[in-house]
JSON list of N, CA and C in Angstrom, two decimals:
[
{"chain": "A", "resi": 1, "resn": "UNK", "atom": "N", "xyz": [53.61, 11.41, -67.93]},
{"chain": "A", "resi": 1, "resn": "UNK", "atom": "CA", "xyz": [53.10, 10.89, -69.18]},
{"chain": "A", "resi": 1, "resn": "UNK", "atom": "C", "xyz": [52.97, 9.38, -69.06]},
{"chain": "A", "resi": 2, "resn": "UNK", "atom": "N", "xyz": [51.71, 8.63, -69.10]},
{"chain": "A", "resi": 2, "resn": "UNK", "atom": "CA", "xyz": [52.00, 7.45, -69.15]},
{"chain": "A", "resi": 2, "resn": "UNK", "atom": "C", "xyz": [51.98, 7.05, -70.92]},
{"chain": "A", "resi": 3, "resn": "UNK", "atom": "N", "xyz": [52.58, 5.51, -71.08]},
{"chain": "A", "resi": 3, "resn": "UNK", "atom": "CA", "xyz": [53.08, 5.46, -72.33]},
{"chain": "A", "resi": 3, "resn": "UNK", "atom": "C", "xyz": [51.96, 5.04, -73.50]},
{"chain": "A", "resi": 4, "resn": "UNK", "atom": "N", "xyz": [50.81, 4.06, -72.57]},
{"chain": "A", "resi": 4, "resn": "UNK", "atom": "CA", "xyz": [49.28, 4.23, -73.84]},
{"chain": "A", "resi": 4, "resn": "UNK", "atom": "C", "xyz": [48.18, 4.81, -72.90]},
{"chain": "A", "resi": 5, "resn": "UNK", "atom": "N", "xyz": [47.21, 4.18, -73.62]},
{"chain": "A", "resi": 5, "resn": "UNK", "atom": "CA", "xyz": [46.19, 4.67, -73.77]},
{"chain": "A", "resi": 5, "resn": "UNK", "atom": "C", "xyz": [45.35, 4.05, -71.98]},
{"chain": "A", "resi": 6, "resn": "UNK", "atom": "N", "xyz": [45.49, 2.80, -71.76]},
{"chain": "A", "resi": 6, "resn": "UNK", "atom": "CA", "xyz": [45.07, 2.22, -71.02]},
{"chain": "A", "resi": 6, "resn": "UNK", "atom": "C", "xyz": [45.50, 2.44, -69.53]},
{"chain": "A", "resi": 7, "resn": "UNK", "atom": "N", "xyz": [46.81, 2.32, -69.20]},
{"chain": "A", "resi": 7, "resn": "UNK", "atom": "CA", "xyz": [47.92, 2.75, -68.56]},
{"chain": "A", "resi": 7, "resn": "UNK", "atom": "C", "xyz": [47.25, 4.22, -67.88]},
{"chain": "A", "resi": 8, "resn": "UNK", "atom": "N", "xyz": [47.06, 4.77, -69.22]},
{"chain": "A", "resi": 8, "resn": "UNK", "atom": "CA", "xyz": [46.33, 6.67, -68.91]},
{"chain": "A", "resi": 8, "resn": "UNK", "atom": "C", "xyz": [45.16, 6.57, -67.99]},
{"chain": "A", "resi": 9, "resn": "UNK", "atom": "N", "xyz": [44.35, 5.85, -68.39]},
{"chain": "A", "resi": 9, "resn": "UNK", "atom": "CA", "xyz": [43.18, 5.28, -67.81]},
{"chain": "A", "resi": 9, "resn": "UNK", "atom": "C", "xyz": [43.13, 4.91, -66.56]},
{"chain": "A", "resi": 10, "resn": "UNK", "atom": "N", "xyz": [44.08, 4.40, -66.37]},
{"chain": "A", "resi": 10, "resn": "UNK", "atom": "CA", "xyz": [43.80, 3.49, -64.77]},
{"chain": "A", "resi": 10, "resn": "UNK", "atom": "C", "xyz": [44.79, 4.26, -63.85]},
{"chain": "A", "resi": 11, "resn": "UNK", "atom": "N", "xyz": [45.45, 5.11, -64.72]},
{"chain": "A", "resi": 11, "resn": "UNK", "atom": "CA", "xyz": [46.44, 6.32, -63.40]},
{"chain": "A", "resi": 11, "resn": "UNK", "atom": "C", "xyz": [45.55, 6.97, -62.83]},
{"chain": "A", "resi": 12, "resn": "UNK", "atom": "N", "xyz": [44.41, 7.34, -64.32]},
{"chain": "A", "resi": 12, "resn": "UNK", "atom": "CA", "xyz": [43.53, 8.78, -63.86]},
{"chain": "A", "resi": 12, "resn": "UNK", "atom": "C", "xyz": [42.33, 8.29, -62.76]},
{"chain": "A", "resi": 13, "resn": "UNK", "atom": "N", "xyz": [42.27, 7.03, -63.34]},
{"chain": "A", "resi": 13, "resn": "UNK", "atom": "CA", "xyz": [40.82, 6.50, -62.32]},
{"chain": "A", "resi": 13, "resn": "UNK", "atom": "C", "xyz": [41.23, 5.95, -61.46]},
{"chain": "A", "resi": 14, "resn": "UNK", "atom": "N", "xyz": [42.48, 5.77, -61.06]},
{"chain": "A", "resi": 14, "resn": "UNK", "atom": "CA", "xyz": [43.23, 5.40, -59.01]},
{"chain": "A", "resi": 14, "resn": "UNK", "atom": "C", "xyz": [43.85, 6.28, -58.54]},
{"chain": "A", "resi": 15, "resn": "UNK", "atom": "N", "xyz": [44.47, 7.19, -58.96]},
{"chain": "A", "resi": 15, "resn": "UNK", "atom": "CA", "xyz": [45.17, 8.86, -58.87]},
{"chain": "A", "resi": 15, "resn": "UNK", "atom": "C", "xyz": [44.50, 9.93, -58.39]},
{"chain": "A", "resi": 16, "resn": "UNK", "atom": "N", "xyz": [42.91, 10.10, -59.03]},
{"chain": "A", "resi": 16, "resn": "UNK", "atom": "CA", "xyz": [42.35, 11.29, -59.40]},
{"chain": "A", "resi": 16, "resn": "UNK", "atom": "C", "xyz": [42.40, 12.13, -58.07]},
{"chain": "A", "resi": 17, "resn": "UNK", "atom": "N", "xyz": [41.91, 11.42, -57.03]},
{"chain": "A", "resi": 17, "resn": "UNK", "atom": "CA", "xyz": [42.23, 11.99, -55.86]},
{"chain": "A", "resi": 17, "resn": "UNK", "atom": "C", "xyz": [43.46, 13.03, -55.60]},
{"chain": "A", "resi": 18, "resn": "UNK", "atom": "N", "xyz": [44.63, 12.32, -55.46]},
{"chain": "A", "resi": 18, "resn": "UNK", "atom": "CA", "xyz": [45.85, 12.42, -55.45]},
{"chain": "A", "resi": 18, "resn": "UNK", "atom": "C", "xyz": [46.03, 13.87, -56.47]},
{"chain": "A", "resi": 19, "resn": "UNK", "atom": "N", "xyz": [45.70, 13.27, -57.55]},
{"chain": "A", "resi": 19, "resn": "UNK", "atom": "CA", "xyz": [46.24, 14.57, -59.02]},
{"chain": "A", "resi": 19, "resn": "UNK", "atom": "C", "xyz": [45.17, 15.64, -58.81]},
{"chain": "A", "resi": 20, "resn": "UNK", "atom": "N", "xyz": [44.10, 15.43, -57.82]},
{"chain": "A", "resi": 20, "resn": "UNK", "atom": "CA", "xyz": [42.89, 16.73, -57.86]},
{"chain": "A", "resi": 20, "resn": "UNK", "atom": "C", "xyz": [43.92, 18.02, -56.87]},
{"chain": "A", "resi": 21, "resn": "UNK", "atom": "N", "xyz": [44.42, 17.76, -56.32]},
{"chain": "A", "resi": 21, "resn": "UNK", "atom": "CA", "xyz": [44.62, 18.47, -55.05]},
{"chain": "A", "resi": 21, "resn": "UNK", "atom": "C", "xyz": [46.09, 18.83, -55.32]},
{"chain": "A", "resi": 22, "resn": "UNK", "atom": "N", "xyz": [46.29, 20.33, -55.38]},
{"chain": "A", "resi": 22, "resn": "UNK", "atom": "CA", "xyz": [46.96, 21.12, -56.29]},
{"chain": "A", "resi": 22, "resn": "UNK", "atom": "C", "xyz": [47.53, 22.35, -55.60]},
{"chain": "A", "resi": 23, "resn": "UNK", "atom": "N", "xyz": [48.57, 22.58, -55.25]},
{"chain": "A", "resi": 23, "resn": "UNK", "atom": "CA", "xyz": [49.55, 23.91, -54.66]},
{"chain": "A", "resi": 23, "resn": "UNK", "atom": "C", "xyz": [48.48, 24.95, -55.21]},
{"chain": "A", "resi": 24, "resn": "UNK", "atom": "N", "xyz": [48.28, 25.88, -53.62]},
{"chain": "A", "resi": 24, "resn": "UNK", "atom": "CA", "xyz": [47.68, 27.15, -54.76]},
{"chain": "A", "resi": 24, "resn": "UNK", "atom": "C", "xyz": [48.27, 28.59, -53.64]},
{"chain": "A", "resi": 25, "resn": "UNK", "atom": "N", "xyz": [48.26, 29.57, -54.07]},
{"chain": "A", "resi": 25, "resn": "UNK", "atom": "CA", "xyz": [48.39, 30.80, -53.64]},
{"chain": "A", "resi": 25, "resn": "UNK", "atom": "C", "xyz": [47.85, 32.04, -54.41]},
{"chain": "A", "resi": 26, "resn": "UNK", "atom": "N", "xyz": [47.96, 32.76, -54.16]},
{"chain": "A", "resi": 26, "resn": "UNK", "atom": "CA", "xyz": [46.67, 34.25, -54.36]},
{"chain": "A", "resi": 26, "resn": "UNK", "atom": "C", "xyz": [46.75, 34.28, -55.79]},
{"chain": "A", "resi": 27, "resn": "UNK", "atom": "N", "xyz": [47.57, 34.39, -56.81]},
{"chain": "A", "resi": 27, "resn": "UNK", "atom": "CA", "xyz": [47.63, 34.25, -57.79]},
{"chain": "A", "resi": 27, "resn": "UNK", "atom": "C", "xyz": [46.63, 33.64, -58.76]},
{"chain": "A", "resi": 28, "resn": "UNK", "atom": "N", "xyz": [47.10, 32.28, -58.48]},
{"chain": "A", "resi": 28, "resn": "UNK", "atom": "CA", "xyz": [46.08, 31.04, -58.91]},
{"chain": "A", "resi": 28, "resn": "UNK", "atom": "C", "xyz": [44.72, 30.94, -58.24]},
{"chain": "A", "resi": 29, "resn": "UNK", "atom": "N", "xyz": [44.61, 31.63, -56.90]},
{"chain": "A", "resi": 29, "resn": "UNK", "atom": "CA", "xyz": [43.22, 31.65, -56.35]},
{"chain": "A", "resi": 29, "resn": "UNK", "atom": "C", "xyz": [42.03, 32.87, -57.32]},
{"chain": "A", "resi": 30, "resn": "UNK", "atom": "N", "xyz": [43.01, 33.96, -57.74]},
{"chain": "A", "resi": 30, "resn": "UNK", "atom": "CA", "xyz": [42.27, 35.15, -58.71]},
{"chain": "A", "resi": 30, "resn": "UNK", "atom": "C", "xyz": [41.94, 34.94, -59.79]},
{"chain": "A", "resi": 31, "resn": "UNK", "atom": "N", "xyz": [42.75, 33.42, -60.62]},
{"chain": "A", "resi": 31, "resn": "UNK", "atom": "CA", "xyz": [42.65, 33.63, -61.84]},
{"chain": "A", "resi": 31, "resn": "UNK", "atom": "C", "xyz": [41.83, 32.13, -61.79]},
{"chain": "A", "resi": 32, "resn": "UNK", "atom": "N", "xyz": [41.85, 31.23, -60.49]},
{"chain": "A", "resi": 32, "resn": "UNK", "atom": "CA", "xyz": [40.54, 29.80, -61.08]},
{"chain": "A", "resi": 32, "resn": "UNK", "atom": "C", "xyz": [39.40, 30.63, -60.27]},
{"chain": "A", "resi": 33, "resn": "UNK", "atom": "N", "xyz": [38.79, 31.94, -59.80]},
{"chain": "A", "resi": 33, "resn": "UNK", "atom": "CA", "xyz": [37.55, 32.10, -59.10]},
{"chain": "A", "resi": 33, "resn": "UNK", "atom": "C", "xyz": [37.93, 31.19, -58.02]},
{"chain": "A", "resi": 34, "resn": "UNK", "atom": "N", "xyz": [39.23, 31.31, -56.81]},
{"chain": "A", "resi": 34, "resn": "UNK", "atom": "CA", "xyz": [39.41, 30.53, -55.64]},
{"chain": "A", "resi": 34, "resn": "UNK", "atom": "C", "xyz": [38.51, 29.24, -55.42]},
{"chain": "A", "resi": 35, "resn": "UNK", "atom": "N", "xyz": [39.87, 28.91, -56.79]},
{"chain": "A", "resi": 35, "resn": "UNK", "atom": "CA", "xyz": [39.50, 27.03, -56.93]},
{"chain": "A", "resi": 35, "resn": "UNK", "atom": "C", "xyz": [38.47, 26.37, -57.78]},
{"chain": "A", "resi": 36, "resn": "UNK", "atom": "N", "xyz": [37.76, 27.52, -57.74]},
{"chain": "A", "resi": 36, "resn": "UNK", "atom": "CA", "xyz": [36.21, 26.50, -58.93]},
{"chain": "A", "resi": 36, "resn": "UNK", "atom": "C", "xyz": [36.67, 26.61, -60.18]},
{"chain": "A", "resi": 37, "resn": "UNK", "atom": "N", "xyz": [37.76, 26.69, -60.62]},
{"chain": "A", "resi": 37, "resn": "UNK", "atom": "CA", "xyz": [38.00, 26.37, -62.02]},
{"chain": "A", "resi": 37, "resn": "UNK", "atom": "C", "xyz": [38.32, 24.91, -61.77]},
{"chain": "A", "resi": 38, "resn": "UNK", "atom": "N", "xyz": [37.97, 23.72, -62.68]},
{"chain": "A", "resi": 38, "resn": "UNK", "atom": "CA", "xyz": [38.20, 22.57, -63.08]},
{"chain": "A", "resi": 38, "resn": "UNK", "atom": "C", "xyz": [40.06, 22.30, -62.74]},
{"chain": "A", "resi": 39, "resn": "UNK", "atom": "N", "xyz": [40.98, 23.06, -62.84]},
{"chain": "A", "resi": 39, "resn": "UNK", "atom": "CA", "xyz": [42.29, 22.93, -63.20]},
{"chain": "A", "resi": 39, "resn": "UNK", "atom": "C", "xyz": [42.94, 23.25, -61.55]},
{"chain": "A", "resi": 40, "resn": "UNK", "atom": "N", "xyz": [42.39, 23.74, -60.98]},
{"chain": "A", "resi": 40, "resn": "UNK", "atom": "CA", "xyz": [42.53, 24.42, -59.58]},
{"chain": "A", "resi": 40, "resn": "UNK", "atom": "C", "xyz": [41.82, 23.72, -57.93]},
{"chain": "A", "resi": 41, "resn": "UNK", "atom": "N", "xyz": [40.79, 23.29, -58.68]},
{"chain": "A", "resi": 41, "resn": "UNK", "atom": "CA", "xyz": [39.45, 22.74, -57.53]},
{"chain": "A", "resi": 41, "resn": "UNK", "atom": "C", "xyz": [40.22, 21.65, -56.68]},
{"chain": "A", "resi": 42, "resn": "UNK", "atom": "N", "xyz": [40.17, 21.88, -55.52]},
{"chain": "A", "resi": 42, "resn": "UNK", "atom": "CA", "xyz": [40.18, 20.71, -54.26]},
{"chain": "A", "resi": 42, "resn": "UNK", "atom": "C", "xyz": [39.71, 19.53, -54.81]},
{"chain": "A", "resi": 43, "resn": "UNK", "atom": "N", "xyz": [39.98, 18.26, -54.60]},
{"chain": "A", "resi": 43, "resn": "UNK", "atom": "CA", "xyz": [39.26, 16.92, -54.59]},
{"chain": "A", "resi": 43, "resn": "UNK", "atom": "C", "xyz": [37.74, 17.03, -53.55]},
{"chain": "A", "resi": 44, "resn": "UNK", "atom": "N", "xyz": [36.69, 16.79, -54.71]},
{"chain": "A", "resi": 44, "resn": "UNK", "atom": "CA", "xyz": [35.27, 17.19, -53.48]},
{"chain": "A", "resi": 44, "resn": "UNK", "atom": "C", "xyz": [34.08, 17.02, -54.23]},
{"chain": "A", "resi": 45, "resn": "UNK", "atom": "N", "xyz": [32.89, 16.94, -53.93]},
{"chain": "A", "resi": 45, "resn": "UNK", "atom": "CA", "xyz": [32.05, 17.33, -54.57]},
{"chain": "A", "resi": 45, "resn": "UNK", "atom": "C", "xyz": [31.96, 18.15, -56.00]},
{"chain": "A", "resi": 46, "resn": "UNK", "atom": "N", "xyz": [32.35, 19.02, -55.94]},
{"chain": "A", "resi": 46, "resn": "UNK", "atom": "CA", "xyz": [32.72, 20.48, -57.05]},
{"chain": "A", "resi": 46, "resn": "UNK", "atom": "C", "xyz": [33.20, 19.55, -57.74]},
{"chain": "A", "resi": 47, "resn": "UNK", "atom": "N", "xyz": [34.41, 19.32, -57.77]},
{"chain": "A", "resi": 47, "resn": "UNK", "atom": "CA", "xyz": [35.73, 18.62, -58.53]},
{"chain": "A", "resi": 47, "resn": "UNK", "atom": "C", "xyz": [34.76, 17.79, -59.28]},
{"chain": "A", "resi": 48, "resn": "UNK", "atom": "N", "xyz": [34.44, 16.34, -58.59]},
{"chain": "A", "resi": 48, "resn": "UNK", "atom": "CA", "xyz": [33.65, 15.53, -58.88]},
{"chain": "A", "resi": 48, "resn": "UNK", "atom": "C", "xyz": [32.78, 15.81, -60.10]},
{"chain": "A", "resi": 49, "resn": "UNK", "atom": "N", "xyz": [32.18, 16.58, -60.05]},
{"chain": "A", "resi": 49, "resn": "UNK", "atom": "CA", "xyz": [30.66, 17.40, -60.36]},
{"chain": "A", "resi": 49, "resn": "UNK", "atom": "C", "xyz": [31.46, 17.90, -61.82]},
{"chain": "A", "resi": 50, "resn": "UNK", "atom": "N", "xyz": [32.33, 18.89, -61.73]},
{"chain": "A", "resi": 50, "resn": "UNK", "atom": "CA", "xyz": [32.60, 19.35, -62.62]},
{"chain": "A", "resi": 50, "resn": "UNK", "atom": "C", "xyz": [33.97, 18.43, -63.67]},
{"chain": "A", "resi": 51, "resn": "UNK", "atom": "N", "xyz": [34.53, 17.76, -63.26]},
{"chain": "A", "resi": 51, "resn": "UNK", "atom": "CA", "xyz": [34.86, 16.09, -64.01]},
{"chain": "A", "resi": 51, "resn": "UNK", "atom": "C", "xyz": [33.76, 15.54, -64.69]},
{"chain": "A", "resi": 52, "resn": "UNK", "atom": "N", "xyz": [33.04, 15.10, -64.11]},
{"chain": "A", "resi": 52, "resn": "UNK", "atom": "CA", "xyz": [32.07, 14.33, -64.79]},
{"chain": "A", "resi": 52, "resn": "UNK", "atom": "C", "xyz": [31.28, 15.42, -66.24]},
{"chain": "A", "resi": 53, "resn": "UNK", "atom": "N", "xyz": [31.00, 16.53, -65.96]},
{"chain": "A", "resi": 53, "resn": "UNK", "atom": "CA", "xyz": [30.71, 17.18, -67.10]},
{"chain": "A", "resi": 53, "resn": "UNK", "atom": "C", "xyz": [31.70, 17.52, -68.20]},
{"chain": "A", "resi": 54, "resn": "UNK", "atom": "N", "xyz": [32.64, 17.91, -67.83]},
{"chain": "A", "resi": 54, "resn": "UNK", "atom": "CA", "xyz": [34.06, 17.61, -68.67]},
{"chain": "A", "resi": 54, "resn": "UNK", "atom": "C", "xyz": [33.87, 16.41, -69.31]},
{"chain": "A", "resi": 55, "resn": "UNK", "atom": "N", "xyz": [34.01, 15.21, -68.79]},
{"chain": "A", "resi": 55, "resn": "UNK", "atom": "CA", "xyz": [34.12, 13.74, -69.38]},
{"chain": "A", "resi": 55, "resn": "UNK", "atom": "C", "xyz": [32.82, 13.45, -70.41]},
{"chain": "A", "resi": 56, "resn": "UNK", "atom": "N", "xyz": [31.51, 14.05, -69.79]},
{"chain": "A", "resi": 56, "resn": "UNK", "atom": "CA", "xyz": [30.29, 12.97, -70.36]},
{"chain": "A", "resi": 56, "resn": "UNK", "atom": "C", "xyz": [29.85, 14.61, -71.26]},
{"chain": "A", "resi": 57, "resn": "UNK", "atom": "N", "xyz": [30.25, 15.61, -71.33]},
{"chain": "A", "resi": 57, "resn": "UNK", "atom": "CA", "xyz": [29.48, 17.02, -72.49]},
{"chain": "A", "resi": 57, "resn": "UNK", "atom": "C", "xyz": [30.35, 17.78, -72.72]},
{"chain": "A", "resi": 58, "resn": "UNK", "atom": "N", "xyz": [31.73, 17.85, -72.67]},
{"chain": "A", "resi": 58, "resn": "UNK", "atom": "CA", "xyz": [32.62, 18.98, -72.98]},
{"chain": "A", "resi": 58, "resn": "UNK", "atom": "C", "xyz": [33.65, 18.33, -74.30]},
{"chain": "A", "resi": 59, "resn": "UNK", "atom": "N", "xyz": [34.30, 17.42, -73.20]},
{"chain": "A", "resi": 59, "resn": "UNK", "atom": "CA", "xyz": [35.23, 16.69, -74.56]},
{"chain": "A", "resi": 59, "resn": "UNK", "atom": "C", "xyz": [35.08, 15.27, -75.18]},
{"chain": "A", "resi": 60, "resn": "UNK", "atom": "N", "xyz": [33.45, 15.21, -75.38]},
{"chain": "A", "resi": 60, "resn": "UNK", "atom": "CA", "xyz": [33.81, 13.90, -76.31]},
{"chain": "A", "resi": 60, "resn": "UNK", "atom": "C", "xyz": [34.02, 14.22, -77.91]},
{"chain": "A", "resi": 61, "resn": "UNK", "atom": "N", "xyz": [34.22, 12.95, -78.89]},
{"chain": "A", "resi": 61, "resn": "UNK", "atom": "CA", "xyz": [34.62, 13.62, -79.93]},
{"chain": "A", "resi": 61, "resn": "UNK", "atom": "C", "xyz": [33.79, 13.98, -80.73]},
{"chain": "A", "resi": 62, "resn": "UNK", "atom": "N", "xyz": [32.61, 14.11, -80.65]},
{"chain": "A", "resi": 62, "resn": "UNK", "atom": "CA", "xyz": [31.87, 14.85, -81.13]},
{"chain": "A", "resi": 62, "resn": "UNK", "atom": "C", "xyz": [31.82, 16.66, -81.58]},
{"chain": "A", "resi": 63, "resn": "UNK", "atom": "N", "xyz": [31.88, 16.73, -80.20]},
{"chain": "A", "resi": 63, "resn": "UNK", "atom": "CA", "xyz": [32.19, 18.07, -79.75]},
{"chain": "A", "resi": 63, "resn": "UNK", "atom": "C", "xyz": [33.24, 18.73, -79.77]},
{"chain": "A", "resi": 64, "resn": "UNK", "atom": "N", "xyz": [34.76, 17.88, -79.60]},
{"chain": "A", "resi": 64, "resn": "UNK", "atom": "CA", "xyz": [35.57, 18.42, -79.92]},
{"chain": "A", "resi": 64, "resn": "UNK", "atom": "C", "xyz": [35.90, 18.65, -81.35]},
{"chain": "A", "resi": 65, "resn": "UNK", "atom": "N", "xyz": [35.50, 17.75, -82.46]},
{"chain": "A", "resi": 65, "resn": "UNK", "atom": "CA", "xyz": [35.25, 17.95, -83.50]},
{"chain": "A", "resi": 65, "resn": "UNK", "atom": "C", "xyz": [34.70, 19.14, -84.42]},
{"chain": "A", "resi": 66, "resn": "UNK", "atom": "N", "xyz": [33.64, 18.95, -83.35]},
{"chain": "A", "resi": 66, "resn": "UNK", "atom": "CA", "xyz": [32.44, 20.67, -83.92]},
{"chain": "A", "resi": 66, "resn": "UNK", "atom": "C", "xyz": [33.53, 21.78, -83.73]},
{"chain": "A", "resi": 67, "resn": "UNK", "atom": "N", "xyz": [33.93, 21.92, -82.18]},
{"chain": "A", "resi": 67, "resn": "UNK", "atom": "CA", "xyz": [35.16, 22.54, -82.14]},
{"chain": "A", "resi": 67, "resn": "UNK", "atom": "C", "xyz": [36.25, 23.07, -82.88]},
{"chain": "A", "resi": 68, "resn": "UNK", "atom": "N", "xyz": [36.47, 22.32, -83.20]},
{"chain": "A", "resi": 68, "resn": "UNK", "atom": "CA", "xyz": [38.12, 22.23, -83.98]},
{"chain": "A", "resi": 68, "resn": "UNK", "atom": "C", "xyz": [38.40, 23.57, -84.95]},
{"chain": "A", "resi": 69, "resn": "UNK", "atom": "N", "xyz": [37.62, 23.93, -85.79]},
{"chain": "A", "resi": 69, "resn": "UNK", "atom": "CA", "xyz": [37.59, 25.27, -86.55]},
{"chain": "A", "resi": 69, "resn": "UNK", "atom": "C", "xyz": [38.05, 26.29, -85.49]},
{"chain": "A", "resi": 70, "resn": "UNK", "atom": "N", "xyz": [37.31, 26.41, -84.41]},
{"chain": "A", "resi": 70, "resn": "UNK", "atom": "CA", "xyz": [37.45, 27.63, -83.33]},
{"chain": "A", "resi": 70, "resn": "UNK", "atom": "C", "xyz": [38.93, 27.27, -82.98]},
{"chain": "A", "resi": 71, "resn": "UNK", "atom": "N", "xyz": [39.14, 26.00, -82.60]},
{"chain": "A", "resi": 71, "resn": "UNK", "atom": "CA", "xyz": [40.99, 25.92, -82.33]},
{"chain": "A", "resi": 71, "resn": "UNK", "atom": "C", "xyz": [41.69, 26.21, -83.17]},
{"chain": "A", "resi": 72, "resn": "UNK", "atom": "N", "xyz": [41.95, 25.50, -84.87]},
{"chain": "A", "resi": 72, "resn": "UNK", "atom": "CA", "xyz": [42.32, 26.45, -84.97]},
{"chain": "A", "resi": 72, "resn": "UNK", "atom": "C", "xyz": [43.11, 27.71, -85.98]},
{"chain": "A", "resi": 73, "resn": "UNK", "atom": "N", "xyz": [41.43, 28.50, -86.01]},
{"chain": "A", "resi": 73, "resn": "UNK", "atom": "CA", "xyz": [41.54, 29.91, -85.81]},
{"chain": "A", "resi": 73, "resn": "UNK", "atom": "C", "xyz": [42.76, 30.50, -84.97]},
{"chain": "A", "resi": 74, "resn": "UNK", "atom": "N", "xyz": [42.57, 29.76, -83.59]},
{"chain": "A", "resi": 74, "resn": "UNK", "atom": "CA", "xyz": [42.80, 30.37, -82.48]},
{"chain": "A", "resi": 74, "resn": "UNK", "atom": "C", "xyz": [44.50, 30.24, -83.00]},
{"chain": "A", "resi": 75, "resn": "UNK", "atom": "N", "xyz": [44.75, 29.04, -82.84]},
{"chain": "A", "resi": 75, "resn": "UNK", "atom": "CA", "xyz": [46.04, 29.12, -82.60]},
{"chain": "A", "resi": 75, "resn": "UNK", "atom": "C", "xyz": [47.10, 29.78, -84.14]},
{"chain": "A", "resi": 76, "resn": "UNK", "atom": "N", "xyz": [45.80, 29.50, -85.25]},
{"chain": "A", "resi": 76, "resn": "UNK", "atom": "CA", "xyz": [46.33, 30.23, -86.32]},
{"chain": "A", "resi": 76, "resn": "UNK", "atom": "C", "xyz": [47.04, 31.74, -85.87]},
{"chain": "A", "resi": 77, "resn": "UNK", "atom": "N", "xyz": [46.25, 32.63, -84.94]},
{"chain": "A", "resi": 77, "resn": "UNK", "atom": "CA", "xyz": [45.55, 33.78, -84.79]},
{"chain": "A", "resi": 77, "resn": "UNK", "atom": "C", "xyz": [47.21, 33.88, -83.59]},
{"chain": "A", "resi": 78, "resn": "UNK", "atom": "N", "xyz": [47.29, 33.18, -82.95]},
{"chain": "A", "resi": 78, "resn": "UNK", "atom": "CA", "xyz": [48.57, 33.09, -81.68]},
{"chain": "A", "resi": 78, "resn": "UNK", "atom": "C", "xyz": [49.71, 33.20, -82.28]},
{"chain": "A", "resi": 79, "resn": "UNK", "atom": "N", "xyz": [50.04, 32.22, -83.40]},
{"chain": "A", "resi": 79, "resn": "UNK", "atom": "CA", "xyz": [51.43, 32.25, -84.02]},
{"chain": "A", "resi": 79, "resn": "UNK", "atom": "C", "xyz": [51.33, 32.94, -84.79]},
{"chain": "A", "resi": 80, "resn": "UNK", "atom": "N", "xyz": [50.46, 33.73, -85.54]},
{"chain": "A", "resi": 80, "resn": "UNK", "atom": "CA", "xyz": [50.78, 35.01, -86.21]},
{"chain": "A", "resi": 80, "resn": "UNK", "atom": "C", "xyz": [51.04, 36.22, -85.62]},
{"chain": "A", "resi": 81, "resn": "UNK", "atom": "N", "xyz": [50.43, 36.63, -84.41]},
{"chain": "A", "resi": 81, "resn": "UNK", "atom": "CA", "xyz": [50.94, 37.49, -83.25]},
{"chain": "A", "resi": 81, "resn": "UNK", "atom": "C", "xyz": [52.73, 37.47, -82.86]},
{"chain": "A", "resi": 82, "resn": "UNK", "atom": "N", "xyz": [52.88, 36.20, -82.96]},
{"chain": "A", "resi": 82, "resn": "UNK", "atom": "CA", "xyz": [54.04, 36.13, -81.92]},
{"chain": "A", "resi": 82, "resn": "UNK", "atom": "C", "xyz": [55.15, 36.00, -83.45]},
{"chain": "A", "resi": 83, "resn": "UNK", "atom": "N", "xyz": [54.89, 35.53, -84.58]},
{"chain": "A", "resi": 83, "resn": "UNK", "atom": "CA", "xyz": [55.48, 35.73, -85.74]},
{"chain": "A", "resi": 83, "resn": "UNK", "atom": "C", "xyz": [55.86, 37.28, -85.75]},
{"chain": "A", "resi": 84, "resn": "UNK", "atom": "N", "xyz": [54.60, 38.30, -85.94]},
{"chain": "A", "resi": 84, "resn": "UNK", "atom": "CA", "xyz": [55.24, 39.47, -86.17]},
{"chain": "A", "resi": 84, "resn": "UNK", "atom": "C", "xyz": [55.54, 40.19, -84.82]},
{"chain": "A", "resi": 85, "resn": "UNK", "atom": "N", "xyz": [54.86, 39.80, -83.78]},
{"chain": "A", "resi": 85, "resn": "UNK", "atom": "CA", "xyz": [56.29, 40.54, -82.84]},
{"chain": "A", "resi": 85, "resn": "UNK", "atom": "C", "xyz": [57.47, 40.38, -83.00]},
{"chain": "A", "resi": 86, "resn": "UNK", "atom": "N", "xyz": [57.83, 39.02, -83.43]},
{"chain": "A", "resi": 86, "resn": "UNK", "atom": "CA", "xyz": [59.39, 39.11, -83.28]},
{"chain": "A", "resi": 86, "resn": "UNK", "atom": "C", "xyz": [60.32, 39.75, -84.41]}
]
């Protein structure tokens, strides 16, 4: 965790390398499509490629905004599950 905002910034943009490249075994290879999930992917091209769409069309706040109803639903929808299981 770094402690602001800026700090966050300059870990992720001298790090990214470093933080792309990620322990994996069969498990995690079945469930990112062996690595092309964003959360899983090698440092590379891909990675690259699919960062940059993350950053510049997935989560700005625009979009996450539009979003936000579908979250949450969702998580409304999670803690009521796990409410009446228990």
């Amino acid at each position: 965790m770094a402690p602001n905002q800026n700090l966050a910034r300059e870990v992720l943009k001298e790090e990214d390398q470093e933080l792309a490249d990620r322990y994996k075994n069969r498990l995690t290879a079945k469930f990112s499509r062996d690595g092309k999930d964003p959360m899983w992917a090698d440092y590379g091209p891909h990675y690259v490629k699919v960062r940059k769409q993350c950053t510049l069309e997935l989560f700005t706040p625009n979009r996450l905004e539009a979003l936000r109803p579908i979250r949450v639903n969702e998580v409304t929808a999670m803690v009521e599950s796990i409410f009446k299981d228990c």
